Short mmCIF file of C-alpha atoms in Angstrom, two decimals:
data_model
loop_
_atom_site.label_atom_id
_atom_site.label_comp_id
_atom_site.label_asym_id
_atom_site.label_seq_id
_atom_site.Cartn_x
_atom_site.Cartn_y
_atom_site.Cartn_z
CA UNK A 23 5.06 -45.52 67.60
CA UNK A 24 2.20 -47.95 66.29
CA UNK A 25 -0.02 -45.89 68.23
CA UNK A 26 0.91 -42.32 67.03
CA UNK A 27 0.68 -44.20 62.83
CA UNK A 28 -2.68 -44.93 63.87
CA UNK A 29 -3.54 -41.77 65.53
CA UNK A 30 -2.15 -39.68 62.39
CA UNK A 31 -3.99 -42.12 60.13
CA UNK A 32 -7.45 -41.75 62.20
CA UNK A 33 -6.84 -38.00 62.18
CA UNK A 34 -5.94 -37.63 58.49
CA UNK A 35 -8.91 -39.50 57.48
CA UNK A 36 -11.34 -37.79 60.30
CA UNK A 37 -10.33 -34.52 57.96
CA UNK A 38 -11.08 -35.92 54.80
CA UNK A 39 -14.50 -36.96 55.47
CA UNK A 40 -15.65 -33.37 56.39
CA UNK A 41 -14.20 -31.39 52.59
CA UNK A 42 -14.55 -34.29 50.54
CA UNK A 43 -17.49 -32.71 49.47
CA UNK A 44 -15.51 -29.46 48.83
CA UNK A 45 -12.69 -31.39 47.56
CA UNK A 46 -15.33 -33.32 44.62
CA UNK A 47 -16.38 -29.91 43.66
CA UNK A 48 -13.03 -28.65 43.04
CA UNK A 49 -12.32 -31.75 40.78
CA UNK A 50 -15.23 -30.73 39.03
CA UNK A 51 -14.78 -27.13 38.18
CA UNK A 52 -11.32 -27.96 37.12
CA UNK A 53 -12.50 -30.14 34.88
CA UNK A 54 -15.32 -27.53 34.06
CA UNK A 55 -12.86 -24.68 33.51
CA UNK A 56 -10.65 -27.29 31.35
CA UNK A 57 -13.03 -27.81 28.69
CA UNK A 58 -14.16 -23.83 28.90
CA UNK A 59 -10.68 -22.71 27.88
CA UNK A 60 -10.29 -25.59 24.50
CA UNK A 61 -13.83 -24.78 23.59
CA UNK A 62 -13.23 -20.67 24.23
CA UNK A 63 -9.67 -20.71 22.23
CA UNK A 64 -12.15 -22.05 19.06
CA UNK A 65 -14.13 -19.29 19.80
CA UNK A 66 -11.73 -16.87 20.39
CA UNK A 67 -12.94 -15.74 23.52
CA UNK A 68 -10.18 -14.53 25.78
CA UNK A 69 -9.17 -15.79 29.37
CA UNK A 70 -9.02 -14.10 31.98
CA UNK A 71 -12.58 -12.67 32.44
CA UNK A 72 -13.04 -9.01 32.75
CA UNK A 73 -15.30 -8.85 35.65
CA UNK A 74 -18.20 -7.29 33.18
CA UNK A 75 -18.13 -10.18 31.74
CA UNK A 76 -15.99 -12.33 28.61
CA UNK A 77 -13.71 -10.39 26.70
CA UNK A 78 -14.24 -10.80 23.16
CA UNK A 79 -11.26 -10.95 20.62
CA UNK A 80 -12.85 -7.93 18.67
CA UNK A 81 -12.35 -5.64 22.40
CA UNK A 82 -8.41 -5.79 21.08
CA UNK A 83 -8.54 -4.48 17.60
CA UNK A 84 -4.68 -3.98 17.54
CA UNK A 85 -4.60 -8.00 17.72
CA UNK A 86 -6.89 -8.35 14.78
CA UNK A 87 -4.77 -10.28 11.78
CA UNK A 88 -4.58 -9.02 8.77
CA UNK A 89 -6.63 -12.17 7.51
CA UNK A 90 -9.39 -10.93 9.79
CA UNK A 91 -9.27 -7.04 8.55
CA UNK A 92 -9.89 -7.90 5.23
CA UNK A 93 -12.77 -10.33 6.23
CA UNK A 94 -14.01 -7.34 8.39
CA UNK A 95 -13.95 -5.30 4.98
CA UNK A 96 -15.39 -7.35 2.46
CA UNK A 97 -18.53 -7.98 5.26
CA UNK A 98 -19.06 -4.16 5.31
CA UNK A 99 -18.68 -4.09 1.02
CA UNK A 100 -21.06 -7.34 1.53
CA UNK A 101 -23.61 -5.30 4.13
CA UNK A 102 -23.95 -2.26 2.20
CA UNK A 103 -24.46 -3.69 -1.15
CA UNK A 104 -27.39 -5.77 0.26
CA UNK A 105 -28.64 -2.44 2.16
CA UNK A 106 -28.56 -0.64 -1.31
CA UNK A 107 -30.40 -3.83 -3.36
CA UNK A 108 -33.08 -3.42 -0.49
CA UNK A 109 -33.12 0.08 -0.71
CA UNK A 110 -33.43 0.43 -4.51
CA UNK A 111 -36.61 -2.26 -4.23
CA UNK A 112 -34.73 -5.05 -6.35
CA UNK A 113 -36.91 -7.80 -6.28
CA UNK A 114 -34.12 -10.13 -7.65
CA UNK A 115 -31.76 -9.37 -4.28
CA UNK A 116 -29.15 -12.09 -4.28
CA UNK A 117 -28.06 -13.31 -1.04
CA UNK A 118 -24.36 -11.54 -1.26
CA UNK A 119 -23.09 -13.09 1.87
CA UNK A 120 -22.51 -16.15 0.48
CA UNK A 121 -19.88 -14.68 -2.09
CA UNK A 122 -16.78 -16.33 -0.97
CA UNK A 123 -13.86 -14.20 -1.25
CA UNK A 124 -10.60 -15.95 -1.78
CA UNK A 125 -8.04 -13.70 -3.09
CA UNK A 126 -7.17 -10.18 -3.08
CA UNK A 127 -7.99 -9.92 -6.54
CA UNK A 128 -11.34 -11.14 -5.82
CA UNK A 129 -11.29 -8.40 -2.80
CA UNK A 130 -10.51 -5.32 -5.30
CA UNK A 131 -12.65 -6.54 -7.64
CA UNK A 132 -15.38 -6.33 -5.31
CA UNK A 133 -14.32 -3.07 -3.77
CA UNK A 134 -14.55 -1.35 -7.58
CA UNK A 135 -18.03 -2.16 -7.88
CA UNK A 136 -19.02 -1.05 -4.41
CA UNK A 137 -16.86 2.09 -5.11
CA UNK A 138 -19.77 2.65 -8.34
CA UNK A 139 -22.85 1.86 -6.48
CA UNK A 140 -21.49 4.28 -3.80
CA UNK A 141 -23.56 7.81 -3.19
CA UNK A 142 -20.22 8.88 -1.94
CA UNK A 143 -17.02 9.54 -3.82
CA UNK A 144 -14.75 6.78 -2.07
CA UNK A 145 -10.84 7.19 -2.61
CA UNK A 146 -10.78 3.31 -2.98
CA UNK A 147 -7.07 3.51 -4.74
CA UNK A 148 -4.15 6.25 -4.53
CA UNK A 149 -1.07 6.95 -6.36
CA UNK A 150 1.35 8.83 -4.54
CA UNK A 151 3.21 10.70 -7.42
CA UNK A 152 6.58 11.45 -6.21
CA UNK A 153 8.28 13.62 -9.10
CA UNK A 154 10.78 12.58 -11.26
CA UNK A 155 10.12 8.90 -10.60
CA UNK A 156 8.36 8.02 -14.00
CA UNK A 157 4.53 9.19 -13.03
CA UNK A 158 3.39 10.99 -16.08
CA UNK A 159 4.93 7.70 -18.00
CA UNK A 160 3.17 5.16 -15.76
CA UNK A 161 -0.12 6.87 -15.72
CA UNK A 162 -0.19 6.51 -19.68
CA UNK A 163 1.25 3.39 -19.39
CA UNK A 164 -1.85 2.56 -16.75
CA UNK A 165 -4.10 3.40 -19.49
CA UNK A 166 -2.84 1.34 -22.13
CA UNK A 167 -2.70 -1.94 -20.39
CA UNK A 168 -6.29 -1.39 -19.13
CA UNK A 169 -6.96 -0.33 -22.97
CA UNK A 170 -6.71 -4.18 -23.47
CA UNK A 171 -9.75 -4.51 -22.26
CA UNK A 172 -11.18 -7.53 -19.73
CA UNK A 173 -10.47 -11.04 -21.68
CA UNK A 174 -13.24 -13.40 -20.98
CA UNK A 175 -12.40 -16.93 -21.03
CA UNK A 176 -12.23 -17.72 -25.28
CA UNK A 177 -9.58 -14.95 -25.00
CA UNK A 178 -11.01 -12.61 -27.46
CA UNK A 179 -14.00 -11.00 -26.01
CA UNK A 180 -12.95 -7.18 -24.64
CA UNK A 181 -15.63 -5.86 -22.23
CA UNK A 182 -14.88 -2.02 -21.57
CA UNK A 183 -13.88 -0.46 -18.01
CA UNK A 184 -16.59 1.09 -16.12
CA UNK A 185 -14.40 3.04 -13.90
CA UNK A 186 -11.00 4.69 -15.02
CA UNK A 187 -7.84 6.05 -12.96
CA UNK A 188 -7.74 10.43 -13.61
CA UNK A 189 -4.77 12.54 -13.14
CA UNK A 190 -4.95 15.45 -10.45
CA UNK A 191 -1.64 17.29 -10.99
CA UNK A 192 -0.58 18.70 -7.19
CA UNK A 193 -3.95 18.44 -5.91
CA UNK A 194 -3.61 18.21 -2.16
CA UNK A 195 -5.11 15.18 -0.14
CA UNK A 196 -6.64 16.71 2.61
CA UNK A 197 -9.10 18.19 0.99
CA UNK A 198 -10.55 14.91 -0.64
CA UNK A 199 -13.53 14.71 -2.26
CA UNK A 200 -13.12 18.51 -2.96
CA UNK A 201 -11.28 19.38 -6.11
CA UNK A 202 -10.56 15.98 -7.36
CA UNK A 203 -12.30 14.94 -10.59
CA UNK A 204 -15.48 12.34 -10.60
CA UNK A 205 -15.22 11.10 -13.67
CA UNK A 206 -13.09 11.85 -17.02
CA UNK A 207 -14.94 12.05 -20.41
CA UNK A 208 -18.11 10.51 -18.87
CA UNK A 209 -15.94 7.70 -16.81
CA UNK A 210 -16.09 7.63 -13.20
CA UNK A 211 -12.62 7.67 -11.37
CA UNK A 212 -11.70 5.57 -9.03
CA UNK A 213 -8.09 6.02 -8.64
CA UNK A 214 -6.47 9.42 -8.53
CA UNK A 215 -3.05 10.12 -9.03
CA UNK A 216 -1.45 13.47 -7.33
CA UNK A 217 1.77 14.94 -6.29
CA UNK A 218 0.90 15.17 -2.44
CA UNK A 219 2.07 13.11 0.49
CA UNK A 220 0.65 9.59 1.68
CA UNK A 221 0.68 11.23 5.16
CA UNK A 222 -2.06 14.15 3.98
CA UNK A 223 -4.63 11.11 2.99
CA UNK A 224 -6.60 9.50 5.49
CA UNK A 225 -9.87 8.40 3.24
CA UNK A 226 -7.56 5.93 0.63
CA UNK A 227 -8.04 1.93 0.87
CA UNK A 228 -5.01 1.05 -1.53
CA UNK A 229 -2.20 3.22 -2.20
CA UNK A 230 0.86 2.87 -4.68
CA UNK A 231 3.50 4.46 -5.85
CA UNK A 232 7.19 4.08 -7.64
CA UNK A 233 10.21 4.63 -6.33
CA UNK A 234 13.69 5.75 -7.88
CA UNK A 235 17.31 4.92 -7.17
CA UNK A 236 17.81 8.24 -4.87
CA UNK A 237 21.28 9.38 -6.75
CA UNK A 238 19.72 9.17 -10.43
CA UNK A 239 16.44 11.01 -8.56
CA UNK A 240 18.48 14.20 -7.43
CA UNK A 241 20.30 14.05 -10.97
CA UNK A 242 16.97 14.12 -12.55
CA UNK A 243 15.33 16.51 -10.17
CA UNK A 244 18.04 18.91 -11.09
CA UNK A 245 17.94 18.81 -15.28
CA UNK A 246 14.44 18.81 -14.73
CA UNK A 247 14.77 22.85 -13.77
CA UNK A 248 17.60 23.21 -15.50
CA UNK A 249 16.06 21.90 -19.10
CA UNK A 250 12.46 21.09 -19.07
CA UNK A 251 10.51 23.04 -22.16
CA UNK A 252 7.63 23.45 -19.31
CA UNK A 253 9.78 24.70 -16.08
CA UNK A 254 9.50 27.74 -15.65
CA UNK A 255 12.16 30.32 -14.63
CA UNK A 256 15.02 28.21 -16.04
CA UNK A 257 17.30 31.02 -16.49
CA UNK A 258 17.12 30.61 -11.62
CA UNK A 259 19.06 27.26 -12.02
CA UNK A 260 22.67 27.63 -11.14
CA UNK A 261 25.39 24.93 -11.44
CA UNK A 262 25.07 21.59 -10.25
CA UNK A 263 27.56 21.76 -7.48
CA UNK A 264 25.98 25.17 -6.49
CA UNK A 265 22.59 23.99 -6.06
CA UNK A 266 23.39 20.56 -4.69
CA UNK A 267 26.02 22.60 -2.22
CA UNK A 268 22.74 25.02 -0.70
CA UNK A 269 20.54 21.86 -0.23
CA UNK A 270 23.87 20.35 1.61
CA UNK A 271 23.85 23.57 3.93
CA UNK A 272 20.20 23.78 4.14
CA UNK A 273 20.09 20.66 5.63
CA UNK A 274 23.14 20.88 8.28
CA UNK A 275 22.54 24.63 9.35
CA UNK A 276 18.61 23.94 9.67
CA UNK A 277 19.25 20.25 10.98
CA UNK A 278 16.68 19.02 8.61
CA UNK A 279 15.89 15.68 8.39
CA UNK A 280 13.62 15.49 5.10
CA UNK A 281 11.86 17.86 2.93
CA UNK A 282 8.48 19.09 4.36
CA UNK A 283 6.85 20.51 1.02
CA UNK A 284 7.61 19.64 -2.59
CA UNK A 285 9.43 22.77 -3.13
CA UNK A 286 11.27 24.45 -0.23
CA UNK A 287 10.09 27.54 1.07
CA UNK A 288 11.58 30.09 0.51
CA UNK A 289 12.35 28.53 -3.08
CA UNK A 290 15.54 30.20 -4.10
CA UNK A 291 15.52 29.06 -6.92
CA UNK A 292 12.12 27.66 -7.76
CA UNK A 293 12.95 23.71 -8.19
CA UNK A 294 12.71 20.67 -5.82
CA UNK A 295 13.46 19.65 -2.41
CA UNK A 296 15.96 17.17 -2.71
CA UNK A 297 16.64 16.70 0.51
CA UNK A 298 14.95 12.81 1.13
CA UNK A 299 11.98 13.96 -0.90
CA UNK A 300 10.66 10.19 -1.13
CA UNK A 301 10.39 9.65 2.24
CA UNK A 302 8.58 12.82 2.80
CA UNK A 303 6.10 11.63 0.12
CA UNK A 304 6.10 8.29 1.33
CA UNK A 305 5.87 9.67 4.72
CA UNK A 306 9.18 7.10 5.51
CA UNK A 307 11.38 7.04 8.23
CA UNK A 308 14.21 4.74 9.49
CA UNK A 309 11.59 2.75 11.94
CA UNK A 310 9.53 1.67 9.19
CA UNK A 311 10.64 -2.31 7.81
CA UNK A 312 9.62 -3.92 5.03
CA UNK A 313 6.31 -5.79 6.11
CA UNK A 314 5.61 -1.83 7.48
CA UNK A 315 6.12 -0.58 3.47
CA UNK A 316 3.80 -3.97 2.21
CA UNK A 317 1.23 -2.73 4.53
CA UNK A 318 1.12 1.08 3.60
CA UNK A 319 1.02 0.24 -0.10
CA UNK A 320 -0.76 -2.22 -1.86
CA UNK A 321 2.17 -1.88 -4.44
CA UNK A 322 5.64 -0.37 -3.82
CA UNK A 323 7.58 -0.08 -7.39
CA UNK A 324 10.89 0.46 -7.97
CA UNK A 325 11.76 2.11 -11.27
CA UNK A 326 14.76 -0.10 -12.23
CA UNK A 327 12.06 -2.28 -13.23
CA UNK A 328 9.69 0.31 -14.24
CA UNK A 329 7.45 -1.69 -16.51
CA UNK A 330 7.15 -4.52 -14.07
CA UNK A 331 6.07 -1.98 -11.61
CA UNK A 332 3.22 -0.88 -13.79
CA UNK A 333 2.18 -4.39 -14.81
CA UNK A 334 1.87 -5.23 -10.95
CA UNK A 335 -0.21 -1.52 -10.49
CA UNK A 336 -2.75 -2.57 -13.18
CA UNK A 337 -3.08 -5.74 -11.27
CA UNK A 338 -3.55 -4.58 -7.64
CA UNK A 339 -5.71 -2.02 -9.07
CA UNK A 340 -8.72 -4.07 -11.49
CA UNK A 341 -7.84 -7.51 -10.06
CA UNK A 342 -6.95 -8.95 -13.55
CA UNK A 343 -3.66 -10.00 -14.78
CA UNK A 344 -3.89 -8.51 -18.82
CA UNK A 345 -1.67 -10.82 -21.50
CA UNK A 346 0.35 -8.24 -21.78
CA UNK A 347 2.07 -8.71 -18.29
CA UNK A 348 1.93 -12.42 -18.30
CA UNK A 349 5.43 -14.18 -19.41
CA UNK A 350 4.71 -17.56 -17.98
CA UNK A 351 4.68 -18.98 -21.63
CA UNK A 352 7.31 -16.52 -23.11
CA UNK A 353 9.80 -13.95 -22.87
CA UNK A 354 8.72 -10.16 -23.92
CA UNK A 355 12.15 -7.83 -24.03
CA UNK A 356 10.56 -4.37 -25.48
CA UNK A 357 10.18 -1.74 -23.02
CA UNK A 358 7.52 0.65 -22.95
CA UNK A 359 7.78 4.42 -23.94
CA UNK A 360 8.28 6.47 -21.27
CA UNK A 361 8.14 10.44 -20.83
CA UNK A 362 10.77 12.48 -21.06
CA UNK A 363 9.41 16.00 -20.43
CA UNK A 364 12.03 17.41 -23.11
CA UNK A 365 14.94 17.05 -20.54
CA UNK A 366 18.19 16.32 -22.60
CA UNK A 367 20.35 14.56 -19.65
CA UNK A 368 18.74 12.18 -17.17
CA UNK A 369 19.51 10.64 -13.77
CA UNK A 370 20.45 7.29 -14.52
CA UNK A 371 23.29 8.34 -17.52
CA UNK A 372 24.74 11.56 -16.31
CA UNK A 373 28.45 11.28 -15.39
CA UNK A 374 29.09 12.57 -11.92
CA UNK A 375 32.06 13.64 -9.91
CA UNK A 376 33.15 12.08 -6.43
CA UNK A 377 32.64 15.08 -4.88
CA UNK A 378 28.70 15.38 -6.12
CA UNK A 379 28.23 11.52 -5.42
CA UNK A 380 29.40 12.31 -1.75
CA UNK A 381 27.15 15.47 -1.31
CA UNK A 382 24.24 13.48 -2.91
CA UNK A 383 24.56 10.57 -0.67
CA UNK A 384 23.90 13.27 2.48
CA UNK A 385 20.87 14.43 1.29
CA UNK A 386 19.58 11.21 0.22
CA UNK A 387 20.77 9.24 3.39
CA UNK A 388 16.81 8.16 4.47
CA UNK A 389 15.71 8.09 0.18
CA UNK A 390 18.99 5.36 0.39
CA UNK A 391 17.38 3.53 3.23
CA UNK A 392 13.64 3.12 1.51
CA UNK A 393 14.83 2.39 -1.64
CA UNK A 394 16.62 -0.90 -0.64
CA UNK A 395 13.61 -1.76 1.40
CA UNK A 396 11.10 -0.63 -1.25
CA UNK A 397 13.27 -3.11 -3.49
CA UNK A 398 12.56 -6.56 -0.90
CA UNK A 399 8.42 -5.29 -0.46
CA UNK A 400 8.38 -4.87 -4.27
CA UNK A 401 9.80 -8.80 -4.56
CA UNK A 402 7.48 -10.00 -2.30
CA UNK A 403 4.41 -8.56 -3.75
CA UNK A 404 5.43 -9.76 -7.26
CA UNK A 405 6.14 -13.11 -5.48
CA UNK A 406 2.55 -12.64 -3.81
CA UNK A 407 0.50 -12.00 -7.40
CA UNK A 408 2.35 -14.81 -9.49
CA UNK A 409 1.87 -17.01 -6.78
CA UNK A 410 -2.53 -15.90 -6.50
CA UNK A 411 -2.42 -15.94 -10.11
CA UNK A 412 -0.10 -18.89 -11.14
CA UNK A 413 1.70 -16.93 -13.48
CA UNK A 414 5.41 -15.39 -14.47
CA UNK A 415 5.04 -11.62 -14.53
CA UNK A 416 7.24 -10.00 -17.20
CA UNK A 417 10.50 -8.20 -16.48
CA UNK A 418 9.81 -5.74 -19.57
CA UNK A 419 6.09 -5.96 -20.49
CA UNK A 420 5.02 -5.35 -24.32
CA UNK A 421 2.29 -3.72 -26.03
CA UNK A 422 1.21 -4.53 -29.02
#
């Protein structure tokens, strides 16, 4: 037995002798490799190799954060305002890459000024109208607030808006720059407002738009034909029930899901497409969540708190919070004036039957499902700008 320890012993160590040089090296590019993969997670450089070579985080721009998009975009604001200060021979070029961009506000901010200096007319911000959800009343409403004027820091000096958001009716996206307004009474635009589908806009950086409690939309949709001093063909409108109960078959007979046009074609009786007409503007469906709505639109109102919705537009839009909007210090409880288009009865008051609540609630089954997530995006962005801004946004904003 002694013999056969020894002999194993002899013959283990007569096989070390020869790969200990083999073994050493293995040590050492384990060791080698170790350190390669802490110092390549710093640089984000991914392991395994590709066998051209390191594959760089940008080779998976799906994985990209949303932190390192908007980077990404202010470098390419940053780039081509250089590239223009070079071009235009400014002798006074300022080294823009050291701006330090810390907020979104700072981000928009940024983005309006390139959107100027731009040759090209850039579609920097979008509202998506949807109609019968307050547009004509926030536009104005837009105006007004950024009729305030910038405050400087002593809180009295007004410095007037180079740029200005226009109004384009049903202008249709896809045809961007064409047909859409420059500038109004000498000021550029640089947010336009039309009654047209996110889904038809490819070109936009920010988009918003407001969205209505889908019951008191169809109810408003409806007086809208029926009463409006500017509708035309009035006289088409039949009764409630009678127009909600073709919509109803339109939508089982034809199996459709949501509209597919503003007005439905053929237009029997020349009025809306109530049939989930927000989600066809919003170009919504049942897959999208919450963080999905956040991400399509810089700001998704809800018109229960109309004015608030507004306040938080103007914001997202110039990157300034004006007094107006700001309640951290007190409480404002007069609601702005809204537009009523000379309708008599309105969504959110009229008195409906069971019957008409049921038939609603099938063609607004999808509208139902985006307005209670359009509700939770809308808290979190307010959430998002009082917490960037340190401030207590109003629930009913003021102007004075």
């Amino acid at each position: 037995m002694a013999d056969y320890n020894y002999t194993l012993i002899n013959s283990t160590e007569s096989m070390t002798k020869p790969h200990r040089r083999s073994v050493i090296s293995m040590l050492v590019v384990a060791i080698i490799f170790s350190f390669f993969a802490i110092i390549s997670s710093q640089l984000q450089i991914y392991v395994p190799l590709d066998k051209n070579g390191p594959m760089m985080k940008d080779d998976y721009p799906d994985i990209k954060t949303k932190e390192e998009s908007r980077i990404e975009k202010i470098d390419d604001i940053l780039d081509n305002k250089y590239k223009n200060h070079m071009k235009s021979g400014d002798k006074h070029v300022h080294d823009v890459k050291k701006v330090n961009i810390q907020s979104k506000s700072e981000l928009v901010r940024l983005e309006n000024d390139h959107a100027l200096e731009s040759s090209e007319t850039l579609l920097t911000h979008l509202y998506v109208h949807i109609p019968k959800t307050g547009g004509s009343s926030a536009f104005g409403l837009l105006l007004r607030l950024m009729g305030q004027g910038i405050f400087k820091n002593d809180a009295t000096t007004k410095t007037p808006w180079k740029y200005r958001p226009c109004q384009q009716g049903t202008q249709t996206l896809t045809t961007f720059p064409s047909g859409f307004f420059t500038e109004f009474r000498k000021t550029p635009c640089n947010l336009w407002m039309t009654e047209d589908s996110i889904e038809n806009s490819v070109k936009h950086s920010h988009a918003y738009t407001i969205i209505r409690l889908p019951e008191h939309h169809v109810v408003s949709q409806y007086f809208h034909c029926k009463e409006a001093e500017r509708h035309k063909k009035k006289e088409k409108m039949p009764a409630l029930d009678e127009w909600l109960d073709h919509h109803v078959n339109r939508m089982e007979s034809k199996n459709i899901t949501k509209a597919n046009k503003i007005m439905p074609t053929p237009n029997k009786y020349n009025c809306y497409d109530p049939i989930n007409l927000q989600s066809y503007m919003t170009d919504f469906d049942q897959h999208l969540s919450v963080s999905d709505l956040q991400s399509k639109f810089e700001v998704i109102g809800i018109m229960d708190q109309f004015e608030k919705s507004v306040c938080v537009i103007s914001i997202r839009y110039t990157g300034f919070v004006t007094p107006q909007c700001d309640c951290t210090d007190q409480q404002r409880h007069r609601s702005l004036i809204r537009t009523d288009h000379g309708v008599q009865h309105h969504g959110a008051t009229f008195n409906l039957t069971d019957d008409q609540h049921f038939k609603i609630a099938k063609l607004t089954q999808l509208d139902s499902l985006l307005y209670g997530r359009a509700a939770l995006a809308f808290n979190n962005q307010v959430e998002e700008i009082e917490e960037e801004f340190n401030i207590v946004l109003c629930q009913t904003p003021q102007l004075n």
